[in-house]
Short mmCIF file of C-alpha atoms and ligand atoms in Angstrom, two decimals:
data_model
loop_
_atom_site.label_atom_id
_atom_site.label_comp_id
_atom_site.label_asym_id
_atom_site.label_seq_id
_atom_site.Cartn_x
_atom_site.Cartn_y
_atom_site.Cartn_z
CA MET N 1083 -97.53 -140.18 -80.69
CA LEU N 1084 -96.24 -141.39 -82.92
CA ALA N 1085 -99.42 -142.39 -85.36
CA VAL N 1086 -100.15 -146.19 -85.80
CA ASP N 1087 -102.35 -148.25 -87.69
CA GLU N 1088 -103.51 -152.01 -85.62
CA ASP N 1089 -105.42 -153.15 -88.33
CA ARG N 1090 -102.53 -152.50 -91.13
CA VAL N 1091 -100.07 -154.34 -88.27
CA LEU N 1092 -102.67 -157.03 -88.57
CA ALA N 1093 -102.57 -157.45 -92.55
CA ASP N 1094 -99.06 -158.07 -92.25
CA LEU N 1095 -99.20 -160.30 -89.90
CA GLN N 1096 -101.52 -162.57 -91.84
CA ALA N 1097 -99.04 -161.10 -95.29
CA LEU N 1098 -96.27 -163.28 -93.77
CA ALA N 1099 -97.52 -166.27 -92.44
CA GLU N 1100 -98.33 -166.74 -96.34
CA PHE N 1101 -94.41 -167.58 -96.12
CA GLY N 1102 -94.54 -171.19 -95.20
CA ARG N 1103 -97.95 -171.73 -94.46
CA ILE N 1104 -99.30 -175.14 -92.99
CA GLY N 1105 -102.54 -175.79 -91.31
CA THR N 1106 -103.01 -172.63 -89.32
CA GLY N 1107 -98.69 -172.96 -88.96
CA VAL N 1108 -95.54 -171.79 -90.97
CA ASN N 1109 -93.48 -174.55 -91.27
CA ARG N 1110 -90.40 -171.67 -92.30
CA PRO N 1111 -86.71 -172.87 -90.87
CA ALA N 1112 -83.54 -171.16 -91.61
CA PHE N 1113 -82.64 -170.73 -94.77
CA SER N 1114 -85.40 -173.48 -96.50
CA GLU N 1115 -87.04 -171.69 -100.44
CA ALA N 1116 -89.92 -170.54 -96.98
CA ASP N 1117 -87.64 -168.06 -95.03
CA LEU N 1118 -85.70 -167.24 -97.88
CA SER N 1119 -89.23 -165.28 -99.40
CA ALA N 1120 -89.91 -163.94 -96.50
CA ARG N 1121 -86.99 -161.96 -96.08
CA GLN N 1122 -87.35 -160.77 -99.52
CA TRP N 1123 -90.62 -159.45 -98.60
CA LEU N 1124 -89.74 -157.56 -95.38
CA GLY N 1125 -86.97 -156.26 -96.90
CA GLY N 1126 -89.91 -154.82 -99.99
CA GLN N 1127 -91.56 -153.85 -96.58
CA MET N 1128 -88.99 -151.94 -95.32
CA GLN N 1129 -88.13 -150.96 -98.94
CA SER N 1130 -91.22 -149.02 -98.83
CA ALA N 1131 -91.26 -148.06 -95.09
CA GLY N 1132 -88.40 -145.43 -96.23
CA LEU N 1133 -85.61 -147.89 -94.48
CA ASP N 1134 -82.59 -148.34 -96.30
CA ALA N 1135 -82.92 -152.22 -96.48
CA ALA N 1136 -81.47 -154.68 -97.64
CA ILE N 1137 -80.14 -158.69 -96.44
CA ASP N 1138 -77.17 -159.80 -95.46
CA GLY N 1139 -74.49 -161.80 -95.37
CA ILE N 1140 -75.47 -163.60 -92.16
CA GLY N 1141 -80.00 -164.22 -93.58
CA THR N 1142 -80.60 -160.39 -90.83
CA VAL N 1143 -83.04 -158.49 -92.14
CA TYR N 1144 -81.94 -154.63 -91.72
CA GLY N 1145 -84.55 -151.77 -92.57
CA ARG N 1146 -81.63 -148.71 -91.68
CA SER N 1147 -83.16 -145.22 -90.53
CA PRO N 1148 -82.07 -142.87 -93.55
CA HIS N 1149 -80.98 -139.38 -92.20
CA CYS N 1150 -80.23 -140.65 -88.18
CA GLU N 1151 -77.32 -140.95 -86.48
CA GLN N 1152 -78.71 -142.35 -83.50
CA THR N 1153 -81.54 -145.41 -83.41
CA ILE N 1154 -83.92 -147.36 -81.51
CA LEU N 1155 -83.26 -151.52 -82.49
CA VAL N 1156 -86.20 -153.19 -82.84
CA GLY N 1157 -87.08 -156.39 -83.60
CA SER N 1158 -86.92 -160.16 -83.88
CA HIS N 1159 -86.71 -162.80 -85.32
CA SER N 1160 -89.47 -164.34 -89.29
CA ASP N 1161 -88.02 -168.12 -88.50
CA SER N 1162 -89.47 -170.89 -87.43
CA VAL N 1163 -88.56 -173.96 -86.16
CA PRO N 1164 -89.81 -176.72 -88.71
CA ASN N 1165 -93.58 -176.73 -88.02
CA GLY N 1166 -93.76 -173.61 -86.20
CA GLY N 1167 -96.38 -171.17 -85.14
CA TRP N 1168 -97.70 -168.12 -87.42
CA LEU N 1169 -96.27 -165.71 -84.40
CA ASP N 1170 -93.62 -166.58 -82.50
CA GLY N 1171 -91.21 -163.92 -84.10
CA SER N 1172 -93.10 -162.21 -87.02
CA LEU N 1173 -94.87 -160.62 -84.27
CA GLY N 1174 -91.52 -158.37 -83.54
CA VAL N 1175 -91.51 -158.47 -86.07
CA ILE N 1176 -93.96 -156.66 -87.29
CA PHE N 1177 -94.17 -154.12 -84.92
CA GLY N 1178 -91.52 -153.30 -85.86
CA LEU N 1179 -92.22 -152.75 -89.18
CA GLU N 1180 -95.57 -150.67 -88.47
CA VAL N 1181 -93.75 -148.92 -85.53
CA ALA N 1182 -90.47 -147.30 -87.99
CA ARG N 1183 -92.72 -146.49 -90.39
CA ALA N 1184 -94.78 -143.61 -88.29
CA SER N 1185 -91.89 -142.67 -87.06
CA ARG N 1186 -90.47 -141.83 -90.43
CA ARG N 1187 -92.88 -139.47 -90.97
CA ALA N 1188 -93.06 -138.21 -86.82
CA GLN N 1189 -89.68 -137.08 -87.89
CA HIS N 1190 -87.85 -137.21 -84.84
CA GLY N 1191 -84.29 -136.67 -84.34
CA VAL N 1192 -83.46 -140.12 -82.97
CA GLY N 1193 -84.60 -142.75 -85.06
CA VAL N 1194 -86.88 -146.44 -85.43
CA ASP N 1195 -84.06 -149.36 -87.29
CA VAL N 1196 -85.97 -152.86 -88.32
CA ILE N 1197 -85.13 -156.22 -87.32
CA SER N 1198 -85.21 -159.41 -88.33
CA PHE N 1199 -82.63 -161.36 -86.37
CA ALA N 1200 -81.84 -164.87 -89.66
CA ASP N 1201 -81.77 -168.92 -87.44
CA GLU N 1202 -83.05 -168.09 -84.53
CA GLU N 1203 -84.36 -170.65 -83.45
CA GLY N 1204 -80.97 -173.30 -83.62
CA THR N 1205 -81.67 -174.72 -87.39
CA TRP N 1206 -78.30 -173.78 -88.09
CA LEU N 1207 -77.30 -172.38 -84.77
CA PRO N 1208 -79.45 -170.93 -81.55
CA CYS N 1209 -79.07 -166.70 -82.22
CA LEU N 1210 -77.48 -167.62 -85.61
CA GLY N 1211 -78.62 -163.49 -86.67
CA SER N 1212 -77.87 -162.18 -83.35
CA ARG N 1213 -74.73 -163.25 -82.15
CA SER N 1214 -72.82 -162.40 -86.08
CA PHE N 1215 -74.64 -159.09 -85.30
CA CYS N 1216 -72.85 -158.68 -82.01
CA GLY N 1217 -70.01 -159.67 -83.56
CA GLU N 1218 -70.21 -162.70 -81.61
CA LEU N 1219 -69.61 -165.26 -84.10
CA THR N 1220 -66.30 -166.14 -84.86
CA LYS N 1221 -64.09 -168.24 -88.02
CA GLN N 1222 -63.87 -171.35 -87.30
CA VAL N 1223 -67.60 -171.22 -85.45
CA LEU N 1224 -69.55 -170.07 -89.44
CA ASP N 1225 -66.51 -172.19 -91.43
CA THR N 1226 -68.00 -176.00 -89.08
CA ALA N 1227 -71.27 -174.89 -88.37
CA GLN N 1228 -73.32 -176.73 -89.98
CA SER N 1229 -77.58 -178.01 -90.17
CA LYS N 1230 -78.35 -182.04 -88.59
CA THR N 1231 -77.89 -183.32 -92.21
CA GLY N 1232 -74.09 -181.92 -92.09
CA GLU N 1233 -74.86 -179.57 -95.04
CA ARG N 1234 -72.46 -176.03 -94.39
CA LEU N 1235 -73.89 -173.15 -93.58
CA LEU N 1236 -71.61 -171.52 -95.32
CA HIS N 1237 -72.82 -173.69 -98.32
CA ARG N 1238 -76.54 -172.44 -97.41
CA LEU N 1239 -75.66 -169.13 -97.69
CA ALA N 1240 -73.48 -168.97 -100.42
CA SER N 1241 -76.62 -171.76 -101.92
CA LEU N 1242 -78.35 -168.60 -101.95
CA GLY N 1243 -76.87 -165.68 -102.95
CA LEU N 1244 -75.75 -164.04 -99.87
CA GLY N 1245 -71.56 -165.44 -100.04
CA ASP N 1246 -70.08 -161.58 -100.27
CA ARG N 1247 -73.10 -159.41 -98.94
CA PRO N 1248 -71.24 -157.70 -95.80
CA PHE N 1249 -72.26 -158.08 -92.63
CA ALA N 1250 -74.87 -155.92 -90.76
CA ARG N 1251 -73.12 -154.92 -87.22
CA LEU N 1252 -74.66 -153.15 -83.76
CA ASP N 1253 -73.43 -150.19 -83.91
CA PRO N 1254 -73.79 -148.75 -79.53
CA ARG N 1255 -73.42 -144.77 -80.91
CA ARG N 1256 -76.24 -145.74 -83.65
CA HIS N 1257 -77.97 -148.40 -81.70
CA ARG N 1258 -79.74 -146.72 -78.31
CA GLY N 1259 -81.61 -149.23 -77.40
CA TYR N 1260 -83.21 -152.70 -78.64
CA PHE N 1261 -87.35 -153.93 -77.53
CA GLU N 1262 -88.26 -157.21 -79.11
CA ALA N 1263 -92.25 -157.93 -78.19
CA HIS N 1264 -93.11 -161.13 -78.41
CA ILE N 1265 -95.06 -163.81 -77.95
CA GLU N 1266 -95.26 -165.53 -74.41
CA GLN N 1267 -94.77 -168.80 -75.10
CA GLY N 1268 -95.96 -170.34 -71.88
CA PRO N 1269 -99.46 -170.45 -70.34
CA ARG N 1270 -98.97 -167.62 -66.94
CA LEU N 1271 -100.34 -164.56 -68.89
CA GLU N 1272 -103.28 -166.18 -69.48
CA ALA N 1273 -103.58 -168.40 -66.77
CA GLU N 1274 -103.39 -164.68 -64.10
CA GLY N 1275 -105.52 -163.33 -66.95
CA VAL N 1276 -102.56 -160.15 -68.00
CA ASP N 1277 -102.30 -158.89 -71.24
CA ILE N 1278 -99.24 -157.87 -71.09
CA GLY N 1279 -95.86 -159.80 -69.96
CA VAL N 1280 -92.69 -157.50 -68.25
CA VAL N 1281 -89.48 -159.18 -69.48
CA THR N 1282 -87.21 -158.24 -66.31
CA GLY N 1283 -84.31 -160.63 -67.08
CA ILE N 1284 -84.01 -164.01 -69.37
CA VAL N 1285 -83.23 -167.03 -67.09
CA GLY N 1286 -79.76 -169.05 -67.51
CA MET N 1287 -78.96 -172.33 -68.79
CA ARG N 1288 -76.43 -175.07 -67.37
CA ARG N 1289 -76.81 -178.34 -69.41
CA HIS N 1290 -74.75 -181.36 -68.06
CA ILE N 1291 -74.40 -185.39 -69.80
CA VAL N 1292 -73.61 -187.98 -66.56
CA HIS N 1293 -72.68 -191.08 -67.32
CA PHE N 1294 -73.74 -194.13 -64.77
CA CYS N 1295 -71.38 -196.82 -65.33
CA GLY N 1296 -71.99 -200.30 -64.19
CA ARG N 1297 -72.65 -204.25 -65.84
CA ALA N 1298 -73.84 -206.22 -67.87
CA ASP N 1299 -75.58 -209.28 -66.21
CA HIS N 1300 -78.55 -211.73 -66.59
CA ALA N 1301 -80.99 -209.83 -65.45
CA GLY N 1302 -83.39 -213.20 -63.87
CA THR N 1303 -80.47 -215.06 -62.93
CA THR N 1304 -78.12 -212.19 -60.76
CA PRO N 1305 -79.51 -211.54 -57.13
CA MET N 1306 -80.74 -207.83 -56.51
CA ALA N 1307 -77.63 -207.29 -54.41
CA MET N 1308 -75.00 -208.19 -56.32
CA ARG N 1309 -76.05 -206.01 -59.37
CA ARG N 1310 -74.55 -203.07 -60.66
CA ASP N 1311 -77.10 -201.37 -62.29
CA ALA N 1312 -76.95 -198.70 -63.88
CA GLY N 1313 -79.93 -197.58 -64.76
CA VAL N 1314 -81.49 -197.95 -61.39
CA ALA N 1315 -78.32 -195.66 -60.38
CA MET N 1316 -80.38 -192.84 -62.71
CA PHE N 1317 -83.06 -192.79 -61.94
CA SER N 1318 -82.16 -192.76 -58.08
CA PHE N 1319 -80.13 -190.05 -58.95
CA ALA N 1320 -82.29 -188.25 -61.00
CA THR N 1321 -84.91 -188.34 -58.07
CA SER N 1322 -82.91 -187.26 -55.68
CA LEU N 1323 -81.13 -184.08 -58.05
CA ALA N 1324 -85.02 -182.87 -58.48
CA ASN N 1325 -84.37 -182.79 -54.83
CA GLY N 1326 -81.67 -180.90 -54.86
CA LEU N 1327 -83.29 -178.23 -57.13
CA ARG N 1328 -86.22 -178.15 -55.99
CA GLY N 1329 -83.96 -176.64 -53.06
CA ALA N 1330 -81.24 -174.35 -54.66
CA GLY N 1331 -82.70 -172.38 -57.27
CA GLY N 1332 -84.74 -170.06 -57.06
CA PRO N 1333 -88.79 -169.35 -57.93
CA ASP N 1334 -88.88 -169.39 -61.27
CA ALA N 1335 -86.06 -172.11 -61.46
CA VAL N 1336 -86.61 -174.97 -63.22
CA TRP N 1337 -85.56 -178.65 -64.67
CA ASN N 1338 -85.31 -181.48 -67.34
CA PHE N 1339 -83.40 -184.92 -67.56
CA GLY N 1340 -84.76 -184.52 -71.95
CA ILE N 1341 -82.82 -187.49 -72.39
CA ALA N 1342 -82.14 -190.57 -71.21
CA ALA N 1343 -80.33 -194.10 -72.36
CA VAL N 1344 -79.44 -197.12 -71.18
CA ARG N 1345 -77.19 -199.48 -72.94
CA PRO N 1346 -77.16 -202.52 -73.83
CA GLY N 1347 -81.40 -201.67 -73.94
CA ALA N 1348 -82.46 -205.44 -73.42
CA ALA N 1349 -85.13 -206.80 -71.31
CA ASN N 1350 -83.42 -209.51 -70.01
CA VAL N 1351 -79.83 -207.99 -69.93
CA VAL N 1352 -79.16 -205.43 -66.50
CA PRO N 1353 -78.03 -202.02 -68.09
CA ALA N 1354 -74.30 -201.72 -68.09
CA GLU N 1355 -74.18 -198.15 -68.74
CA ALA N 1356 -77.16 -195.18 -68.82
CA GLU N 1357 -76.60 -191.45 -69.87
CA LEU N 1358 -79.22 -188.81 -68.75
CA THR N 1359 -78.66 -185.13 -70.60
CA VAL N 1360 -80.02 -182.04 -67.00
CA GLU N 1361 -80.68 -179.26 -68.48
CA PHE N 1362 -82.63 -176.49 -65.43
CA ARG N 1363 -82.94 -173.20 -65.52
CA ASP N 1364 -83.01 -170.01 -63.82
CA PRO N 1365 -82.91 -165.82 -64.03
CA SER N 1366 -80.59 -164.81 -61.32
CA PRO N 1367 -76.25 -166.37 -61.55
CA LEU N 1368 -76.28 -166.84 -58.29
CA MET N 1369 -78.87 -168.86 -58.51
CA ILE N 1370 -78.13 -170.46 -60.86
CA GLU N 1371 -74.44 -171.17 -59.05
CA ARG N 1372 -76.28 -172.88 -56.72
CA MET N 1373 -77.94 -175.48 -58.55
CA GLU N 1374 -74.45 -175.84 -60.41
CA ALA N 1375 -72.91 -176.73 -56.33
CA ALA N 1376 -76.50 -178.90 -56.32
CA PHE N 1377 -75.99 -180.33 -59.50
CA LEU N 1378 -72.00 -181.25 -58.57
CA ALA N 1379 -73.13 -182.80 -54.96
CA ALA N 1380 -75.32 -184.74 -56.71
CA VAL N 1381 -72.81 -187.00 -58.95
CA ARG N 1382 -70.35 -186.56 -56.19
CA ASP N 1383 -72.51 -188.31 -53.98
CA ALA N 1384 -74.49 -191.31 -55.79
CA ASP N 1385 -71.02 -192.42 -57.61
CA GLY N 1386 -70.33 -195.08 -55.97
CA ALA N 1387 -73.51 -195.48 -54.21
CA LEU N 1388 -75.45 -198.15 -56.01
CA HIS N 1389 -71.98 -200.15 -56.24
CA VAL N 1390 -71.96 -198.07 -59.75
CA ALA N 1391 -69.67 -194.84 -61.28
CA VAL N 1392 -70.75 -191.50 -61.97
CA SER N 1393 -69.16 -188.79 -63.61
CA SER N 1394 -70.78 -186.21 -65.73
CA MET N 1395 -69.32 -183.70 -67.98
CA PRO N 1396 -70.44 -179.40 -69.24
CA ASN N 1397 -72.27 -179.27 -72.18
CA ALA N 1398 -73.80 -175.88 -72.23
CA ALA N 1399 -74.14 -173.20 -70.14
CA LEU N 1400 -76.32 -169.86 -70.96
CA ALA N 1401 -75.41 -166.72 -68.49
CA PRO N 1402 -78.47 -164.69 -67.35
CA ALA N 1403 -79.33 -161.30 -69.46
CA ALA N 1404 -80.67 -158.88 -67.21
CA MET N 1405 -83.46 -156.93 -68.82
CA ASN N 1406 -82.36 -152.61 -68.72
CA THR N 1407 -84.35 -151.09 -65.74
CA ALA N 1408 -85.17 -147.66 -67.27
CA LEU N 1409 -86.26 -149.26 -70.12
CA ILE N 1410 -88.29 -152.69 -68.80
CA ASN N 1411 -90.23 -148.41 -66.60
CA MET N 1412 -90.31 -146.79 -70.39
CA ILE N 1413 -92.96 -150.69 -70.70
CA ALA N 1414 -94.39 -150.96 -67.94
CA GLU N 1415 -95.19 -147.16 -68.13
CA ALA N 1416 -97.08 -147.48 -71.11
CA ALA N 1417 -98.34 -150.00 -70.29
CA ALA N 1418 -99.83 -148.23 -67.69
CA GLU N 1419 -100.98 -145.39 -69.86
CA THR N 1420 -102.93 -147.70 -72.25
CA GLY N 1421 -104.99 -149.41 -70.04
CA ALA N 1422 -103.57 -152.64 -70.20
CA SER N 1423 -102.58 -155.22 -67.06
CA HIS N 1424 -98.34 -156.13 -66.12
CA LEU N 1425 -96.88 -158.98 -64.59
CA ARG N 1426 -93.31 -158.15 -64.32
CA MET N 1427 -91.94 -162.02 -65.32
CA PRO N 1428 -88.36 -162.97 -66.08
CA SER N 1429 -88.15 -165.45 -70.04
CA GLY N 1430 -87.20 -169.67 -70.54
CA ALA N 1431 -87.22 -169.24 -73.47
CA GLY N 1432 -84.30 -167.47 -75.33
CA HIS N 1433 -84.57 -165.07 -77.21
CA ASP N 1434 -82.67 -162.50 -79.60
CA ALA N 1435 -82.69 -160.13 -76.57
CA MET N 1436 -80.64 -162.36 -75.09
CA ILE N 1437 -77.48 -161.20 -76.99
CA LEU N 1438 -78.71 -157.77 -78.27
CA ALA N 1439 -78.92 -156.95 -73.85
CA PRO N 1440 -75.26 -157.05 -71.90
CA ARG N 1441 -74.26 -154.67 -75.15
CA ILE N 1442 -77.05 -151.99 -75.65
CA PRO N 1443 -80.24 -151.07 -72.94
CA SER N 1444 -82.65 -153.78 -73.89
CA ALA N 1445 -86.54 -154.50 -73.03
CA MET N 1446 -88.62 -157.39 -74.08
CA MET N 1447 -92.28 -157.54 -74.36
CA PHE N 1448 -94.64 -160.48 -74.10
CA VAL N 1449 -98.37 -161.07 -75.40
CA PRO N 1450 -100.62 -163.90 -73.91
CA SER N 1451 -100.54 -167.47 -75.71
CA ILE N 1452 -103.93 -169.53 -76.49
CA GLY N 1453 -103.36 -172.28 -73.11
CA GLY N 1454 -99.77 -171.20 -73.06
CA ARG N 1455 -98.94 -173.52 -76.61
CA SER N 1456 -95.71 -173.20 -78.85
CA HIS N 1457 -93.72 -174.02 -81.51
CA ASP N 1458 -96.89 -175.71 -82.83
CA ILE N 1459 -98.46 -174.65 -84.85
CA SER N 1460 -101.65 -174.41 -82.72
CA GLU N 1461 -99.89 -172.02 -81.58
CA ASN N 1462 -102.10 -168.50 -81.56
CA THR N 1463 -102.56 -164.63 -79.55
CA LYS N 1464 -105.78 -163.72 -79.48
CA GLU N 1465 -106.43 -160.54 -82.32
CA GLU N 1466 -107.88 -158.00 -79.31
CA ASN N 1467 -104.06 -159.00 -77.28
CA ILE N 1468 -102.13 -158.66 -80.40
CA ARG N 1469 -103.79 -154.83 -81.10
CA ARG N 1470 -103.36 -154.50 -76.89
CA GLY N 1471 -99.47 -155.38 -77.50
CA PHE N 1472 -99.53 -153.50 -79.73
CA ARG N 1473 -100.79 -150.11 -78.62
CA VAL N 1474 -98.25 -151.04 -75.62
CA PHE N 1475 -95.54 -152.26 -77.90
CA ALA N 1476 -95.59 -148.36 -80.12
CA THR N 1477 -96.07 -146.18 -76.87
CA ALA N 1478 -93.16 -147.26 -75.09
CA VAL N 1479 -91.07 -147.46 -78.43
CA SER N 1480 -92.90 -143.81 -79.19
CA LYS N 1481 -92.34 -142.46 -75.48
CA THR N 1482 -87.92 -143.75 -75.86
CA LEU N 1483 -87.18 -141.73 -78.56
CA ASP N 1484 -89.00 -138.30 -76.63
CA ARG N 1485 -86.72 -139.40 -73.47
CA LEU N 1486 -83.72 -139.86 -76.56
CA THR N 1487 -84.57 -136.98 -77.75
CA GLN N 1488 -85.31 -134.85 -75.41
CA THR N 1489 -81.95 -136.64 -73.34
CA ASP N 1490 -78.64 -138.01 -73.58
CA ASP N 1491 -79.39 -140.39 -70.82
CA LEU N 1492 -81.81 -142.88 -70.85
CA ALA N 1493 -81.57 -143.64 -67.10
CA ALA N 1494 -80.70 -140.08 -65.89
CA SER N 1495 -83.77 -139.89 -68.49
CA VAL N 1496 -86.31 -142.00 -66.03
CA SER N 1497 -84.50 -141.01 -63.13
CA SER N 1498 -85.48 -136.99 -64.14
CA ALA N 1499 -89.32 -137.98 -64.38
CA LYS N 1500 -89.73 -139.86 -60.90
CA LYS N 1501 -88.48 -136.12 -59.78
CA GLU N 1502 -91.13 -134.95 -61.46
CA ARG N 1503 -93.93 -136.71 -61.00
CA ALA N 1504 -92.74 -136.70 -57.29
CA SER N 1505 -92.61 -132.78 -57.54
ZN1 ZN T 2229 -89.11 -166.66 -81.01
#
C-alpha cells in the first residue's frame, strides 16, 4: 500500500482553492489569470513530487513519472465554471498528486502520471484538454474555437505564452489505465447514506432543436378553433414527449426542455413561431436509441396536428462511455477493504474520463456532495468524506499498480484474483 498523507491532501485542496477564491468557492474559468496561476502552482507541486511537469500547448498540466515506461494516469481538471465550487475537478487532481508523490517513494515498476486537463467545463470547448490529449481536435476545430464573447482560443493561448508549446499526448503503451475521482454533483450518495459512488459509465446525450411554425393573429379576436398557435403546439408537444421518453428510457434516463422561445413574443399576439431545445440522457446506448425513436415519433405525431408545422434538427450528441470492468471492480474492492460503503451508479454529468474511456481502461469514483449542490460556490463535501474517498482512491490505484507490476493484463489479473478467492 502507498504511504499517502491525508492531511497533505486537505492542505493542498485548500491551497488550490486560494486561486480565484470567491466566498466559499472559486472563479477559475479556463485561461483566466486565476486558472493559469493555479496551473503554474500545480506544475510546481508536481515537480516537487519528482515528476517531469509542464503546461502543454492547450493548457493541460501534465506530470510525467520519470524512469517509468508504464504508468497509471490519474487526475481531473482544475478549471471551474464561473463562480463554481472548490472541489469540482480539483479533488481528482489533488488526489492524483498525493498518490503520485507516494508512488515515487514506493519504486513500483509501474509509475503514476498526474494530469489536470484544460477547460473541462467548456468555457471555450468542453473537455478541451482531454480531447487534445487523445488527439481528437482537428486543426479546423482549434482554428475556429472561440469564447462566448467571440475571442479566438488560439489568440488567448498565444497571449498566455502557450502558443508554441508541445502537446501532451495519450500513449496507450505507457498509460495502462486512467483513474479520476470527482465530487458526485448530485444528491444520491448523501440521500442513500453511501460513502463512495463507483461509476459504471457516463451517460450519453442527444440534443435537438424543435421548430414550430404557425401563424400570428390577434389574440383577442381570433376564435380558438381558428388559431395556428405555435406556442400551444410547443407546450402540448413537450407534455406528450415527456410521457414518450419516460416509457422509452431506462431507470436512469433524464430529459430537459432547457430553452423555449415564442415569437413574436407579445401578450396580445398568437405566437407565429416557437422553438424548443430538447435534451435527453441515458447510460445505455440501446436506451438512447429508444429515446431517439420516441422523440422522432413525437415530432411526426405533432407535425400538422394543431395546424402547426413541426420539424426538428439534431444539435449535439455524445455517446455513452462505459467504464472498464476490471478497474470498476478495483474501486469496489478498495472500498470494501477500507470499510467504505459503495454504490454502483452512472454519471449523469460529463467528465474527462468519457474522452479517455474508449482508448484506455478508465474508471471514476464519486464522493458525496452536500445537498447535491454543484456548479455554485455553495458546493461542498464533508471532510470525513474527502478523507474516506482519498483512502479508497489511493487503495484502488495501489492495488492496480501491484497487479500491473505482476501481470501485463488487467482483465486477466482480475479473473485470476477471482479464481484465487474461489479456491
Ligand atoms: Zn468537474
